[in-house]
Amino acid sequence: QVQLVESGGGLVQAGGSLRLSCAASGGTFSRYRMGWFRQAPGKGREFVAGIGWNGGNINYLEFVKGRFTISRDNAKNTVYLEMNSLKPEDTAVYYCASPSRIYMYSDNAYTYWGQGTQVTVSS
């Protein structure tokens, strides 16, 4: 069973930056694709970014391309989401996720989820 714990959320002004972290345990982290999702008030959960087990095969939501960067440190069992030039529309609860199968290439089969961390961007 994989456990995921996010941290790094908070309140920031538009144009500011935040770095989210997700610490994983309970599995062989280096074999799993990892993803970030978000859910804004009154909206469904949406995919933000995904990264392959070896740090490659990276995908982003079009709206965050050029502003967000996903990365991972397999030695620390941690995945990161660097968020720059934040906009009020980025306000949401951000979730870290992992699939149940190793060596996945796609971002459509996530099984394990963290508890989420709130990101609020003021205008």
CSV table of N, CA, C and O in Angstrom, one decimal:
chain,number,residue,atom,x,y,z
A,1,GLN,N,0.8,-1.2,0.0
A,1,GLN,CA,0.0,0.0,0.0
A,1,GLN,C,0.9,1.2,0.0
A,1,GLN,O,1.7,1.4,0.8
A,2,VAL,N,0.6,2.1,-0.9
A,2,VAL,CA,1.4,3.3,-1.1
A,2,VAL,C,0.8,4.4,-0.2
A,2,VAL,O,-0.5,4.6,-0.3
A,3,GLN,N,1.5,5.2,0.5
A,3,GLN,CA,1.1,6.3,1.2
A,3,GLN,C,1.7,7.6,0.7
A,3,GLN,O,2.9,7.6,0.4
A,4,LEU,N,0.9,8.6,0.5
A,4,LEU,CA,1.4,9.9,-0.1
A,4,LEU,C,1.1,11.0,0.8
A,4,LEU,O,-0.1,11.1,1.2
A,5,VAL,N,2.0,11.9,1.1
A,5,VAL,CA,1.8,13.0,2.0
A,5,VAL,C,2.3,14.3,1.3
A,5,VAL,O,3.5,14.4,1.0
A,6,GLU,N,1.4,15.2,1.0
A,6,GLU,CA,1.7,16.5,0.3
A,6,GLU,C,2.0,17.5,1.4
A,6,GLU,O,1.5,17.5,2.5
A,7,SER,N,2.9,18.5,0.9
A,7,SER,CA,3.1,19.7,1.8
A,7,SER,C,3.5,20.8,0.9
A,7,SER,O,3.8,20.6,-0.3
A,8,GLY,N,3.6,22.0,1.4
A,8,GLY,CA,4.1,23.2,0.7
A,8,GLY,C,3.0,24.1,0.2
A,8,GLY,O,3.3,25.2,-0.4
A,9,GLY,N,1.7,23.8,0.4
A,9,GLY,CA,0.7,24.7,0.0
A,9,GLY,C,0.6,26.0,0.9
A,9,GLY,O,1.3,26.1,1.9
A,10,GLY,N,-0.2,26.9,0.5
A,10,GLY,CA,-0.3,28.1,1.3
A,10,GLY,C,-1.0,29.2,0.5
A,10,GLY,O,-1.6,29.0,-0.6
A,11,LEU,N,-0.9,30.4,1.0
A,11,LEU,CA,-1.5,31.6,0.4
A,11,LEU,C,-0.4,32.4,-0.2
A,11,LEU,O,0.6,32.7,0.4
A,12,VAL,N,-0.6,32.8,-1.5
A,12,VAL,CA,0.3,33.6,-2.2
A,12,VAL,C,-0.4,34.6,-3.1
A,12,VAL,O,-1.5,34.4,-3.5
A,13,GLN,N,0.3,35.7,-3.3
A,13,GLN,CA,-0.3,36.7,-4.2
A,13,GLN,C,-0.1,36.3,-5.7
A,13,GLN,O,0.8,35.5,-6.0
A,14,ALA,N,-0.9,36.8,-6.6
A,14,ALA,CA,-0.8,36.5,-8.0
A,14,ALA,C,0.6,36.9,-8.5
A,14,ALA,O,1.1,38.0,-8.1
A,15,GLY,N,1.2,36.1,-9.3
A,15,GLY,CA,2.5,36.3,-9.7
A,15,GLY,C,3.6,35.6,-8.9
A,15,GLY,O,4.8,35.6,-9.2
A,16,GLY,N,3.2,35.1,-7.7
A,16,GLY,CA,4.1,34.5,-6.8
A,16,GLY,C,4.4,33.1,-7.1
A,16,GLY,O,3.9,32.5,-8.1
A,17,SER,N,5.2,32.4,-6.2
A,17,SER,CA,5.6,31.1,-6.5
A,17,SER,C,5.4,30.2,-5.2
A,17,SER,O,5.4,30.7,-4.1
A,18,LEU,N,5.2,28.9,-5.4
A,18,LEU,CA,5.2,27.9,-4.4
A,18,LEU,C,5.8,26.6,-4.9
A,18,LEU,O,5.8,26.4,-6.1
A,19,ARG,N,6.3,25.9,-4.0
A,19,ARG,CA,6.8,24.5,-4.3
A,19,ARG,C,6.2,23.5,-3.5
A,19,ARG,O,6.3,23.5,-2.2
A,20,LEU,N,5.4,22.6,-4.1
A,20,LEU,CA,4.8,21.5,-3.4
A,20,LEU,C,5.7,20.3,-3.4
A,20,LEU,O,6.4,20.0,-4.4
A,21,SER,N,5.6,19.5,-2.3
A,21,SER,CA,6.3,18.3,-2.2
A,21,SER,C,5.4,17.2,-1.9
A,21,SER,O,4.3,17.4,-1.3
A,22,CYS,N,5.7,16.0,-2.3
A,22,CYS,CA,4.9,14.8,-2.0
A,22,CYS,C,5.9,13.7,-1.6
A,22,CYS,O,6.7,13.2,-2.4
A,23,ALA,N,5.8,13.3,-0.4
A,23,ALA,CA,6.6,12.2,0.1
A,23,ALA,C,5.9,10.9,0.0
A,23,ALA,O,4.7,10.8,0.5
A,24,ALA,N,6.5,9.9,-0.6
A,24,ALA,CA,5.9,8.6,-0.8
A,24,ALA,C,6.5,7.5,0.1
A,24,ALA,O,7.7,7.5,0.4
A,25,SER,N,5.7,6.6,0.5
A,25,SER,CA,6.2,5.4,1.3
A,25,SER,C,5.3,4.2,1.0
A,25,SER,O,4.2,4.3,0.5
A,26,GLY,N,5.8,3.0,1.3
A,26,GLY,CA,5.1,1.8,1.1
A,26,GLY,C,5.2,1.1,-0.2
A,26,GLY,O,4.6,0.1,-0.5
A,27,GLY,N,6.1,1.6,-1.1
A,27,GLY,CA,6.3,1.0,-2.4
A,27,GLY,C,7.6,1.3,-2.9
A,27,GLY,O,8.4,2.1,-2.2
A,28,THR,N,8.0,0.8,-4.0
A,28,THR,CA,9.3,1.1,-4.6
A,28,THR,C,9.1,2.3,-5.5
A,28,THR,O,8.8,2.2,-6.7
A,29,PHE,N,9.3,3.5,-4.9
A,29,PHE,CA,9.0,4.7,-5.5
A,29,PHE,C,9.6,4.9,-6.9
A,29,PHE,O,9.0,5.4,-7.8
A,30,SER,N,10.8,4.4,-7.1
A,30,SER,CA,11.6,4.6,-8.3
A,30,SER,C,11.0,3.9,-9.5
A,30,SER,O,11.4,4.1,-10.6
A,31,ARG,N,10.0,3.0,-9.3
A,31,ARG,CA,9.4,2.2,-10.3
A,31,ARG,C,8.0,2.8,-10.8
A,31,ARG,O,7.4,2.4,-11.7
A,32,TYR,N,7.5,3.9,-10.0
A,32,TYR,CA,6.2,4.4,-10.3
A,32,TYR,C,6.2,5.7,-11.0
A,32,TYR,O,6.9,6.6,-10.6
A,33,ARG,N,5.3,5.9,-12.0
A,33,ARG,CA,5.0,7.2,-12.5
A,33,ARG,C,4.3,7.9,-11.4
A,33,ARG,O,3.6,7.3,-10.6
A,34,MET,N,4.4,9.2,-11.3
A,34,MET,CA,3.8,10.1,-10.3
A,34,MET,C,3.1,11.2,-11.0
A,34,MET,O,3.5,11.7,-12.0
A,35,GLY,N,2.0,11.7,-10.3
A,35,GLY,CA,1.2,12.8,-10.9
A,35,GLY,C,0.8,13.8,-9.9
A,35,GLY,O,0.7,13.5,-8.7
A,36,TRP,N,0.4,15.0,-10.3
A,36,TRP,CA,-0.2,16.0,-9.5
A,36,TRP,C,-1.5,16.3,-10.2
A,36,TRP,O,-1.7,16.5,-11.4
A,37,PHE,N,-2.6,16.4,-9.3
A,37,PHE,CA,-3.9,16.8,-9.8
A,37,PHE,C,-4.4,18.0,-8.9
A,37,PHE,O,-3.7,18.3,-7.8
A,38,ARG,N,-5.4,18.6,-9.3
A,38,ARG,CA,-6.0,19.7,-8.4
A,38,ARG,C,-7.5,19.7,-8.5
A,38,ARG,O,-8.1,19.2,-9.5
A,39,GLN,N,-8.1,20.2,-7.5
A,39,GLN,CA,-9.6,20.4,-7.5
A,39,GLN,C,-10.0,21.7,-6.9
A,39,GLN,O,-9.7,22.0,-5.7
A,40,ALA,N,-10.6,22.6,-7.8
A,40,ALA,CA,-11.0,23.9,-7.3
A,40,ALA,C,-12.4,23.8,-6.8
A,40,ALA,O,-13.1,22.8,-7.1
A,41,PRO,N,-12.8,24.7,-5.9
A,41,PRO,CA,-14.2,24.7,-5.4
A,41,PRO,C,-15.3,24.6,-6.4
A,41,PRO,O,-15.3,25.3,-7.4
A,42,GLY,N,-16.1,23.6,-6.3
A,42,GLY,CA,-17.2,23.4,-7.2
A,42,GLY,C,-16.9,22.8,-8.5
A,42,GLY,O,-17.7,22.7,-9.5
A,43,LYS,N,-15.6,22.3,-8.7
A,43,LYS,CA,-15.2,21.7,-9.9
A,43,LYS,C,-14.7,20.3,-9.7
A,43,LYS,O,-14.4,19.9,-8.6
A,44,GLY,N,-14.5,19.6,-10.8
A,44,GLY,CA,-14.0,18.2,-10.7
A,44,GLY,C,-12.5,18.2,-10.6
A,44,GLY,O,-11.8,19.3,-10.8
A,45,ARG,N,-11.9,17.1,-10.2
A,45,ARG,CA,-10.5,17.0,-10.1
A,45,ARG,C,-9.9,17.0,-11.5
A,45,ARG,O,-10.4,16.2,-12.4
A,46,GLU,N,-8.8,17.7,-11.7
A,46,GLU,CA,-8.2,17.7,-13.1
A,46,GLU,C,-6.7,17.4,-13.0
A,46,GLU,O,-6.0,17.8,-12.0
A,47,PHE,N,-6.2,16.8,-14.0
A,47,PHE,CA,-4.7,16.5,-14.1
A,47,PHE,C,-3.9,17.8,-14.3
A,47,PHE,O,-4.3,18.6,-15.1
A,48,VAL,N,-2.8,17.8,-13.6
A,48,VAL,CA,-1.9,19.0,-13.7
A,48,VAL,C,-0.6,18.6,-14.4
A,48,VAL,O,-0.2,19.3,-15.3
A,49,ALA,N,0.0,17.6,-13.9
A,49,ALA,CA,1.3,17.2,-14.4
A,49,ALA,C,1.6,15.7,-14.0
A,49,ALA,O,1.2,15.2,-13.0
A,50,GLY,N,2.4,15.1,-14.9
A,50,GLY,CA,2.8,13.7,-14.6
A,50,GLY,C,4.3,13.5,-15.0
A,50,GLY,O,4.8,14.2,-15.9
A,51,ILE,N,5.0,12.6,-14.3
A,51,ILE,CA,6.4,12.4,-14.6
A,51,ILE,C,6.7,10.9,-14.5
A,51,ILE,O,6.2,10.2,-13.6
A,52,GLY,N,7.5,10.4,-15.4
A,52,GLY,CA,7.8,9.0,-15.5
A,52,GLY,C,8.7,8.6,-14.3
A,52,GLY,O,9.3,9.4,-13.6
A,53,TRP,N,8.9,7.2,-14.2
A,53,TRP,CA,9.7,6.7,-13.1
A,53,TRP,C,11.1,7.2,-13.1
A,53,TRP,O,11.8,7.3,-12.0
A,54,ASN,N,11.7,7.5,-14.3
A,54,ASN,CA,13.1,7.9,-14.4
A,54,ASN,C,13.2,9.4,-14.6
A,54,ASN,O,14.3,9.8,-15.0
A,55,GLY,N,12.1,10.1,-14.4
A,55,GLY,CA,12.2,11.6,-14.5
A,55,GLY,C,11.8,12.1,-15.9
A,55,GLY,O,11.8,13.3,-16.2
A,56,GLY,N,11.6,11.1,-16.9
A,56,GLY,CA,11.2,11.5,-18.2
A,56,GLY,C,9.7,11.4,-18.4
A,56,GLY,O,9.0,11.3,-17.5
A,57,ASN,N,9.4,11.5,-19.7
A,57,ASN,CA,7.9,11.3,-20.1
A,57,ASN,C,7.1,12.2,-19.3
A,57,ASN,O,6.1,11.8,-18.6
A,58,ILE,N,7.3,13.5,-19.4
A,58,ILE,CA,6.6,14.5,-18.6
A,58,ILE,C,5.4,15.1,-19.4
A,58,ILE,O,5.6,15.4,-20.5
A,59,ASN,N,4.3,15.2,-18.7
A,59,ASN,CA,3.1,15.8,-19.3
A,59,ASN,C,2.6,16.9,-18.4
A,59,ASN,O,2.7,16.8,-17.2
A,60,TYR,N,2.0,17.9,-19.1
A,60,TYR,CA,1.4,19.0,-18.3
A,60,TYR,C,0.0,19.4,-18.8
A,60,TYR,O,-0.3,19.3,-20.0
A,61,LEU,N,-0.8,19.8,-18.0
A,61,LEU,CA,-2.0,20.5,-18.3
A,61,LEU,C,-1.6,21.8,-19.2
A,61,LEU,O,-0.7,22.5,-18.8
A,62,GLU,N,-2.3,22.0,-20.3
A,62,GLU,CA,-1.9,23.1,-21.2
A,62,GLU,C,-1.9,24.4,-20.4
A,62,GLU,O,-1.0,25.2,-20.6
A,63,PHE,N,-2.8,24.6,-19.5
A,63,PHE,CA,-2.9,25.9,-18.8
A,63,PHE,C,-1.7,26.2,-17.9
A,63,PHE,O,-1.4,27.4,-17.6
A,64,VAL,N,-0.9,25.2,-17.5
A,64,VAL,CA,0.2,25.4,-16.6
A,64,VAL,C,1.5,25.3,-17.3
A,64,VAL,O,2.6,25.5,-16.7
A,65,LYS,N,1.5,25.0,-18.6
A,65,LYS,CA,2.8,24.8,-19.3
A,65,LYS,C,3.6,26.1,-19.3
A,65,LYS,O,3.0,27.2,-19.5
A,66,GLY,N,4.9,26.0,-19.0
A,66,GLY,CA,5.7,27.2,-18.9
A,66,GLY,C,5.7,27.9,-17.6
A,66,GLY,O,6.6,28.7,-17.3
A,67,ARG,N,4.8,27.5,-16.7
A,67,ARG,CA,4.7,28.1,-15.4
A,67,ARG,C,5.0,27.0,-14.3
A,67,ARG,O,5.6,27.4,-13.2
A,68,PHE,N,4.6,25.8,-14.5
A,68,PHE,CA,4.8,24.7,-13.5
A,68,PHE,C,5.9,23.8,-14.0
A,68,PHE,O,6.0,23.5,-15.2
A,69,THR,N,6.6,23.2,-13.0
A,69,THR,CA,7.6,22.2,-13.4
A,69,THR,C,7.5,21.1,-12.4
A,69,THR,O,7.6,21.3,-11.2
A,70,ILE,N,7.3,19.9,-12.9
A,70,ILE,CA,7.3,18.7,-12.1
A,70,ILE,C,8.7,18.0,-12.1
A,70,ILE,O,9.3,18.0,-13.1
A,71,SER,N,9.1,17.5,-11.0
A,71,SER,CA,10.4,16.8,-10.9
A,71,SER,C,10.3,15.8,-9.8
A,71,SER,O,9.3,15.8,-9.0
A,72,ARG,N,11.3,14.9,-9.7
A,72,ARG,CA,11.3,13.9,-8.6
A,72,ARG,C,12.7,13.6,-8.2
A,72,ARG,O,13.7,13.8,-8.9
A,73,ASP,N,12.8,13.2,-7.0
A,73,ASP,CA,14.1,12.7,-6.4
A,73,ASP,C,13.9,11.3,-5.9
A,73,ASP,O,13.3,11.1,-4.8
A,74,ASN,N,14.3,10.3,-6.6
A,74,ASN,CA,14.0,8.9,-6.3
A,74,ASN,C,14.8,8.5,-5.0
A,74,ASN,O,14.4,7.6,-4.3
A,75,ALA,N,15.9,9.2,-4.7
A,75,ALA,CA,16.7,8.9,-3.5
A,75,ALA,C,15.9,9.3,-2.3
A,75,ALA,O,16.1,8.8,-1.2
A,76,LYS,N,15.1,10.3,-2.4
A,76,LYS,CA,14.3,10.8,-1.3
A,76,LYS,C,12.8,10.4,-1.4
A,76,LYS,O,12.0,10.8,-0.5
A,77,ASN,N,12.4,9.6,-2.3
A,77,ASN,CA,11.1,9.2,-2.5
A,77,ASN,C,10.1,10.3,-2.5
A,77,ASN,O,9.0,10.3,-1.9
A,78,THR,N,10.5,11.4,-3.3
A,78,THR,CA,9.7,12.6,-3.2
A,78,THR,C,9.5,13.1,-4.7
A,78,THR,O,10.4,13.1,-5.5
A,79,VAL,N,8.3,13.6,-4.9
A,79,VAL,CA,8.0,14.3,-6.2
A,79,VAL,C,7.6,15.8,-5.8
A,79,VAL,O,7.0,16.0,-4.8
A,80,TYR,N,8.0,16.7,-6.7
A,80,TYR,CA,7.8,18.1,-6.5
A,80,TYR,C,7.0,18.7,-7.6
A,80,TYR,O,6.9,18.2,-8.7
A,81,LEU,N,6.4,19.8,-7.3
A,81,LEU,CA,5.7,20.7,-8.3
A,81,LEU,C,6.1,22.1,-8.0
A,81,LEU,O,5.6,22.7,-7.0
A,82,GLU,N,6.9,22.6,-8.8
A,82,GLU,CA,7.3,24.0,-8.7
A,82,GLU,C,6.3,24.9,-9.5
A,82,GLU,O,6.1,24.6,-10.7
A,83,MET,N,5.7,25.8,-8.8
A,83,MET,CA,4.7,26.6,-9.4
A,83,MET,C,5.1,28.1,-9.4
A,83,MET,O,5.3,28.7,-8.4
A,84,ASN,N,5.2,28.7,-10.6
A,84,ASN,CA,5.6,30.1,-10.8
A,84,ASN,C,4.5,30.8,-11.5
A,84,ASN,O,3.6,30.3,-12.1
A,85,SER,N,4.6,32.2,-11.4
A,85,SER,CA,3.6,33.0,-12.0
A,85,SER,C,2.2,32.6,-11.7
A,85,SER,O,1.4,32.5,-12.6
A,86,LEU,N,1.9,32.3,-10.5
A,86,LEU,CA,0.6,31.8,-10.1
A,86,LEU,C,-0.5,32.8,-10.4
A,86,LEU,O,-0.3,34.0,-10.3
A,87,LYS,N,-1.6,32.3,-10.7
A,87,LYS,CA,-2.8,33.0,-11.1
A,87,LYS,C,-3.9,32.7,-10.1
A,87,LYS,O,-4.0,31.5,-9.6
A,88,PRO,N,-4.9,33.5,-9.9
A,88,PRO,CA,-6.0,33.2,-9.0
A,88,PRO,C,-6.7,31.9,-9.5
A,88,PRO,O,-7.3,31.2,-8.7
A,89,GLU,N,-6.7,31.7,-10.8
A,89,GLU,CA,-7.3,30.5,-11.3
A,89,GLU,C,-6.6,29.2,-10.9
A,89,GLU,O,-7.1,28.1,-11.1
A,90,ASP,N,-5.4,29.3,-10.4
A,90,ASP,CA,-4.7,28.1,-9.9
A,90,ASP,C,-5.1,27.7,-8.5
A,90,ASP,O,-4.7,26.7,-8.0
A,91,THR,N,-6.0,28.5,-7.9
A,91,THR,CA,-6.5,28.2,-6.5
A,91,THR,C,-7.2,26.9,-6.5
A,91,THR,O,-8.1,26.7,-7.3
A,92,ALA,N,-6.8,26.0,-5.7
A,92,ALA,CA,-7.3,24.6,-5.6
A,92,ALA,C,-6.7,23.8,-4.5
A,92,ALA,O,-5.6,24.2,-3.9
A,93,VAL,N,-7.2,22.7,-4.2
A,93,VAL,CA,-6.5,21.7,-3.4
A,93,VAL,C,-5.7,20.8,-4.4
A,93,VAL,O,-6.2,20.3,-5.4
A,94,TYR,N,-4.4,20.7,-4.1
A,94,TYR,CA,-3.5,19.9,-5.0
A,94,TYR,C,-3.2,18.6,-4.4
A,94,TYR,O,-2.9,18.5,-3.2
A,95,TYR,N,-3.4,17.5,-5.2
A,95,TYR,CA,-3.2,16.2,-4.8
A,95,TYR,C,-2.0,15.5,-5.5
A,95,TYR,O,-1.9,15.7,-6.7
A,96,CYS,N,-1.3,14.7,-4.8
A,96,CYS,CA,-0.3,13.9,-5.4
A,96,CYS,C,-0.9,12.5,-5.6
A,96,CYS,O,-1.8,12.1,-4.8
A,97,ALA,N,-0.5,11.8,-6.7
A,97,ALA,CA,-1.1,10.5,-7.0
A,97,ALA,C,-0.1,9.6,-7.6
A,97,ALA,O,0.9,10.0,-8.2
A,98,SER,N,-0.4,8.3,-7.4
A,98,SER,CA,0.5,7.2,-7.9
A,98,SER,C,-0.4,6.1,-8.5
A,98,SER,O,-1.4,5.8,-7.9
A,99,PRO,N,0.0,5.5,-9.6
A,99,PRO,CA,-0.7,4.3,-10.1
A,99,PRO,C,-0.4,3.1,-9.2
A,99,PRO,O,0.5,3.1,-8.4
A,100,SER,N,-1.1,2.0,-9.4
A,100,SER,CA,-0.9,0.8,-8.7
A,100,SER,C,0.1,-0.1,-9.5
A,100,SER,O,0.7,-1.0,-9.0
A,101,ARG,N,0.3,0.2,-10.8
A,101,ARG,CA,1.2,-0.6,-11.6
A,101,ARG,C,2.5,0.2,-11.9
A,101,ARG,O,2.5,1.4,-12.0
A,102,ILE,N,3.6,-0.5,-11.9
A,102,ILE,CA,4.9,0.1,-12.1
A,102,ILE,C,5.1,0.4,-13.6
A,102,ILE,O,4.4,-0.2,-14.5
A,103,TYR,N,6.0,1.3,-13.9
A,103,TYR,CA,6.5,1.6,-15.2
A,103,TYR,C,5.3,2.0,-16.1
A,103,TYR,O,5.4,1.7,-17.3
A,104,MET,N,4.4,2.8,-15.6
A,104,MET,CA,3.3,3.3,-16.4
A,104,MET,C,3.8,4.5,-17.3
A,104,MET,O,4.7,5.2,-16.8
A,105,TYR,N,3.2,4.6,-18.5
A,105,TYR,CA,3.5,5.7,-19.3
A,105,TYR,C,2.4,6.8,-19.4
A,105,TYR,O,2.7,7.9,-19.7
A,106,SER,N,1.2,6.4,-19.1
A,106,SER,CA,0.1,7.3,-19.2
A,106,SER,C,-0.3,7.9,-17.9
A,106,SER,O,0.0,7.4,-16.8
A,107,ASP,N,-1.2,8.9,-18.0
A,107,ASP,CA,-1.7,9.6,-16.8
A,107,ASP,C,-3.2,9.3,-16.6
A,107,ASP,O,-3.9,10.2,-16.0
A,108,ASN,N,-3.7,8.2,-17.0
A,108,ASN,CA,-5.1,7.9,-16.9
A,108,ASN,C,-5.4,6.7,-15.9
A,108,ASN,O,-6.5,6.2,-16.0
A,109,ALA,N,-4.5,6.3,-15.1
A,109,ALA,CA,-4.7,5.2,-14.2
A,109,ALA,C,-4.1,5.3,-12.8
A,109,ALA,O,-3.3,4.5,-12.4
A,110,TYR,N,-4.4,6.4,-12.2
A,110,TYR,CA,-3.9,6.7,-10.8
A,110,TYR,C,-4.8,6.0,-9.8
A,110,TYR,O,-6.0,6.1,-9.8
A,111,THR,N,-4.2,5.4,-8.8
A,111,THR,CA,-4.9,4.6,-7.8
A,111,THR,C,-4.8,5.2,-6.4
A,111,THR,O,-5.7,5.2,-5.6
A,112,TYR,N,-3.6,5.6,-6.0
A,112,TYR,CA,-3.3,6.1,-4.6
A,112,TYR,C,-3.2,7.6,-4.6
A,112,TYR,O,-2.7,8.2,-5.5
A,113,TRP,N,-3.8,8.2,-3.6
A,113,TRP,CA,-3.9,9.7,-3.5
A,113,TRP,C,-3.5,10.1,-2.1
A,113,TRP,O,-3.7,9.5,-1.1
A,114,GLY,N,-2.9,11.3,-2.1
A,114,GLY,CA,-2.6,11.9,-0.8
A,114,GLY,C,-3.8,12.7,-0.3
A,114,GLY,O,-4.9,12.6,-0.9
A,115,GLN,N,-3.7,13.3,0.8
A,115,GLN,CA,-4.8,14.0,1.4
A,115,GLN,C,-5.0,15.4,0.8
A,115,GLN,O,-6.0,16.0,1.1
A,116,GLY,N,-4.0,15.9,0.1
A,116,GLY,CA,-4.2,17.2,-0.6
A,116,GLY,C,-3.6,18.3,0.2
A,116,GLY,O,-3.5,18.3,1.5
A,117,THR,N,-3.2,19.4,-0.5
A,117,THR,CA,-2.6,20.6,0.2
A,117,THR,C,-3.3,21.8,-0.5
A,117,THR,O,-3.4,21.8,-1.7
A,118,GLN,N,-3.7,22.8,0.3
A,118,GLN,CA,-4.5,23.9,-0.3
A,118,GLN,C,-3.5,24.9,-0.8
A,118,GLN,O,-2.6,25.3,-0.2
A,119,VAL,N,-3.8,25.4,-2.0
A,119,VAL,CA,-3.1,26.5,-2.6
A,119,VAL,C,-4.1,27.6,-2.9
A,119,VAL,O,-5.1,27.4,-3.6
A,120,THR,N,-3.9,28.8,-2.4
A,120,THR,CA,-4.8,29.9,-2.6
A,120,THR,C,-4.0,31.1,-3.2
A,120,THR,O,-3.0,31.5,-2.6
A,121,VAL,N,-4.4,31.6,-4.3
A,121,VAL,CA,-3.7,32.7,-5.0
A,121,VAL,C,-4.6,33.9,-5.0
A,121,VAL,O,-5.7,33.8,-5.6
A,122,SER,N,-4.2,34.9,-4.3
A,122,SER,CA,-5.0,36.1,-4.2
A,122,SER,C,-4.7,37.1,-5.4
A,122,SER,O,-3.5,37.2,-5.8
A,123,SER,N,-5.7,37.8,-5.8
A,123,SER,CA,-5.5,38.8,-6.9
A,123,SER,C,-5.1,40.1,-6.4
A,123,SER,O,-5.1,40.4,-5.2
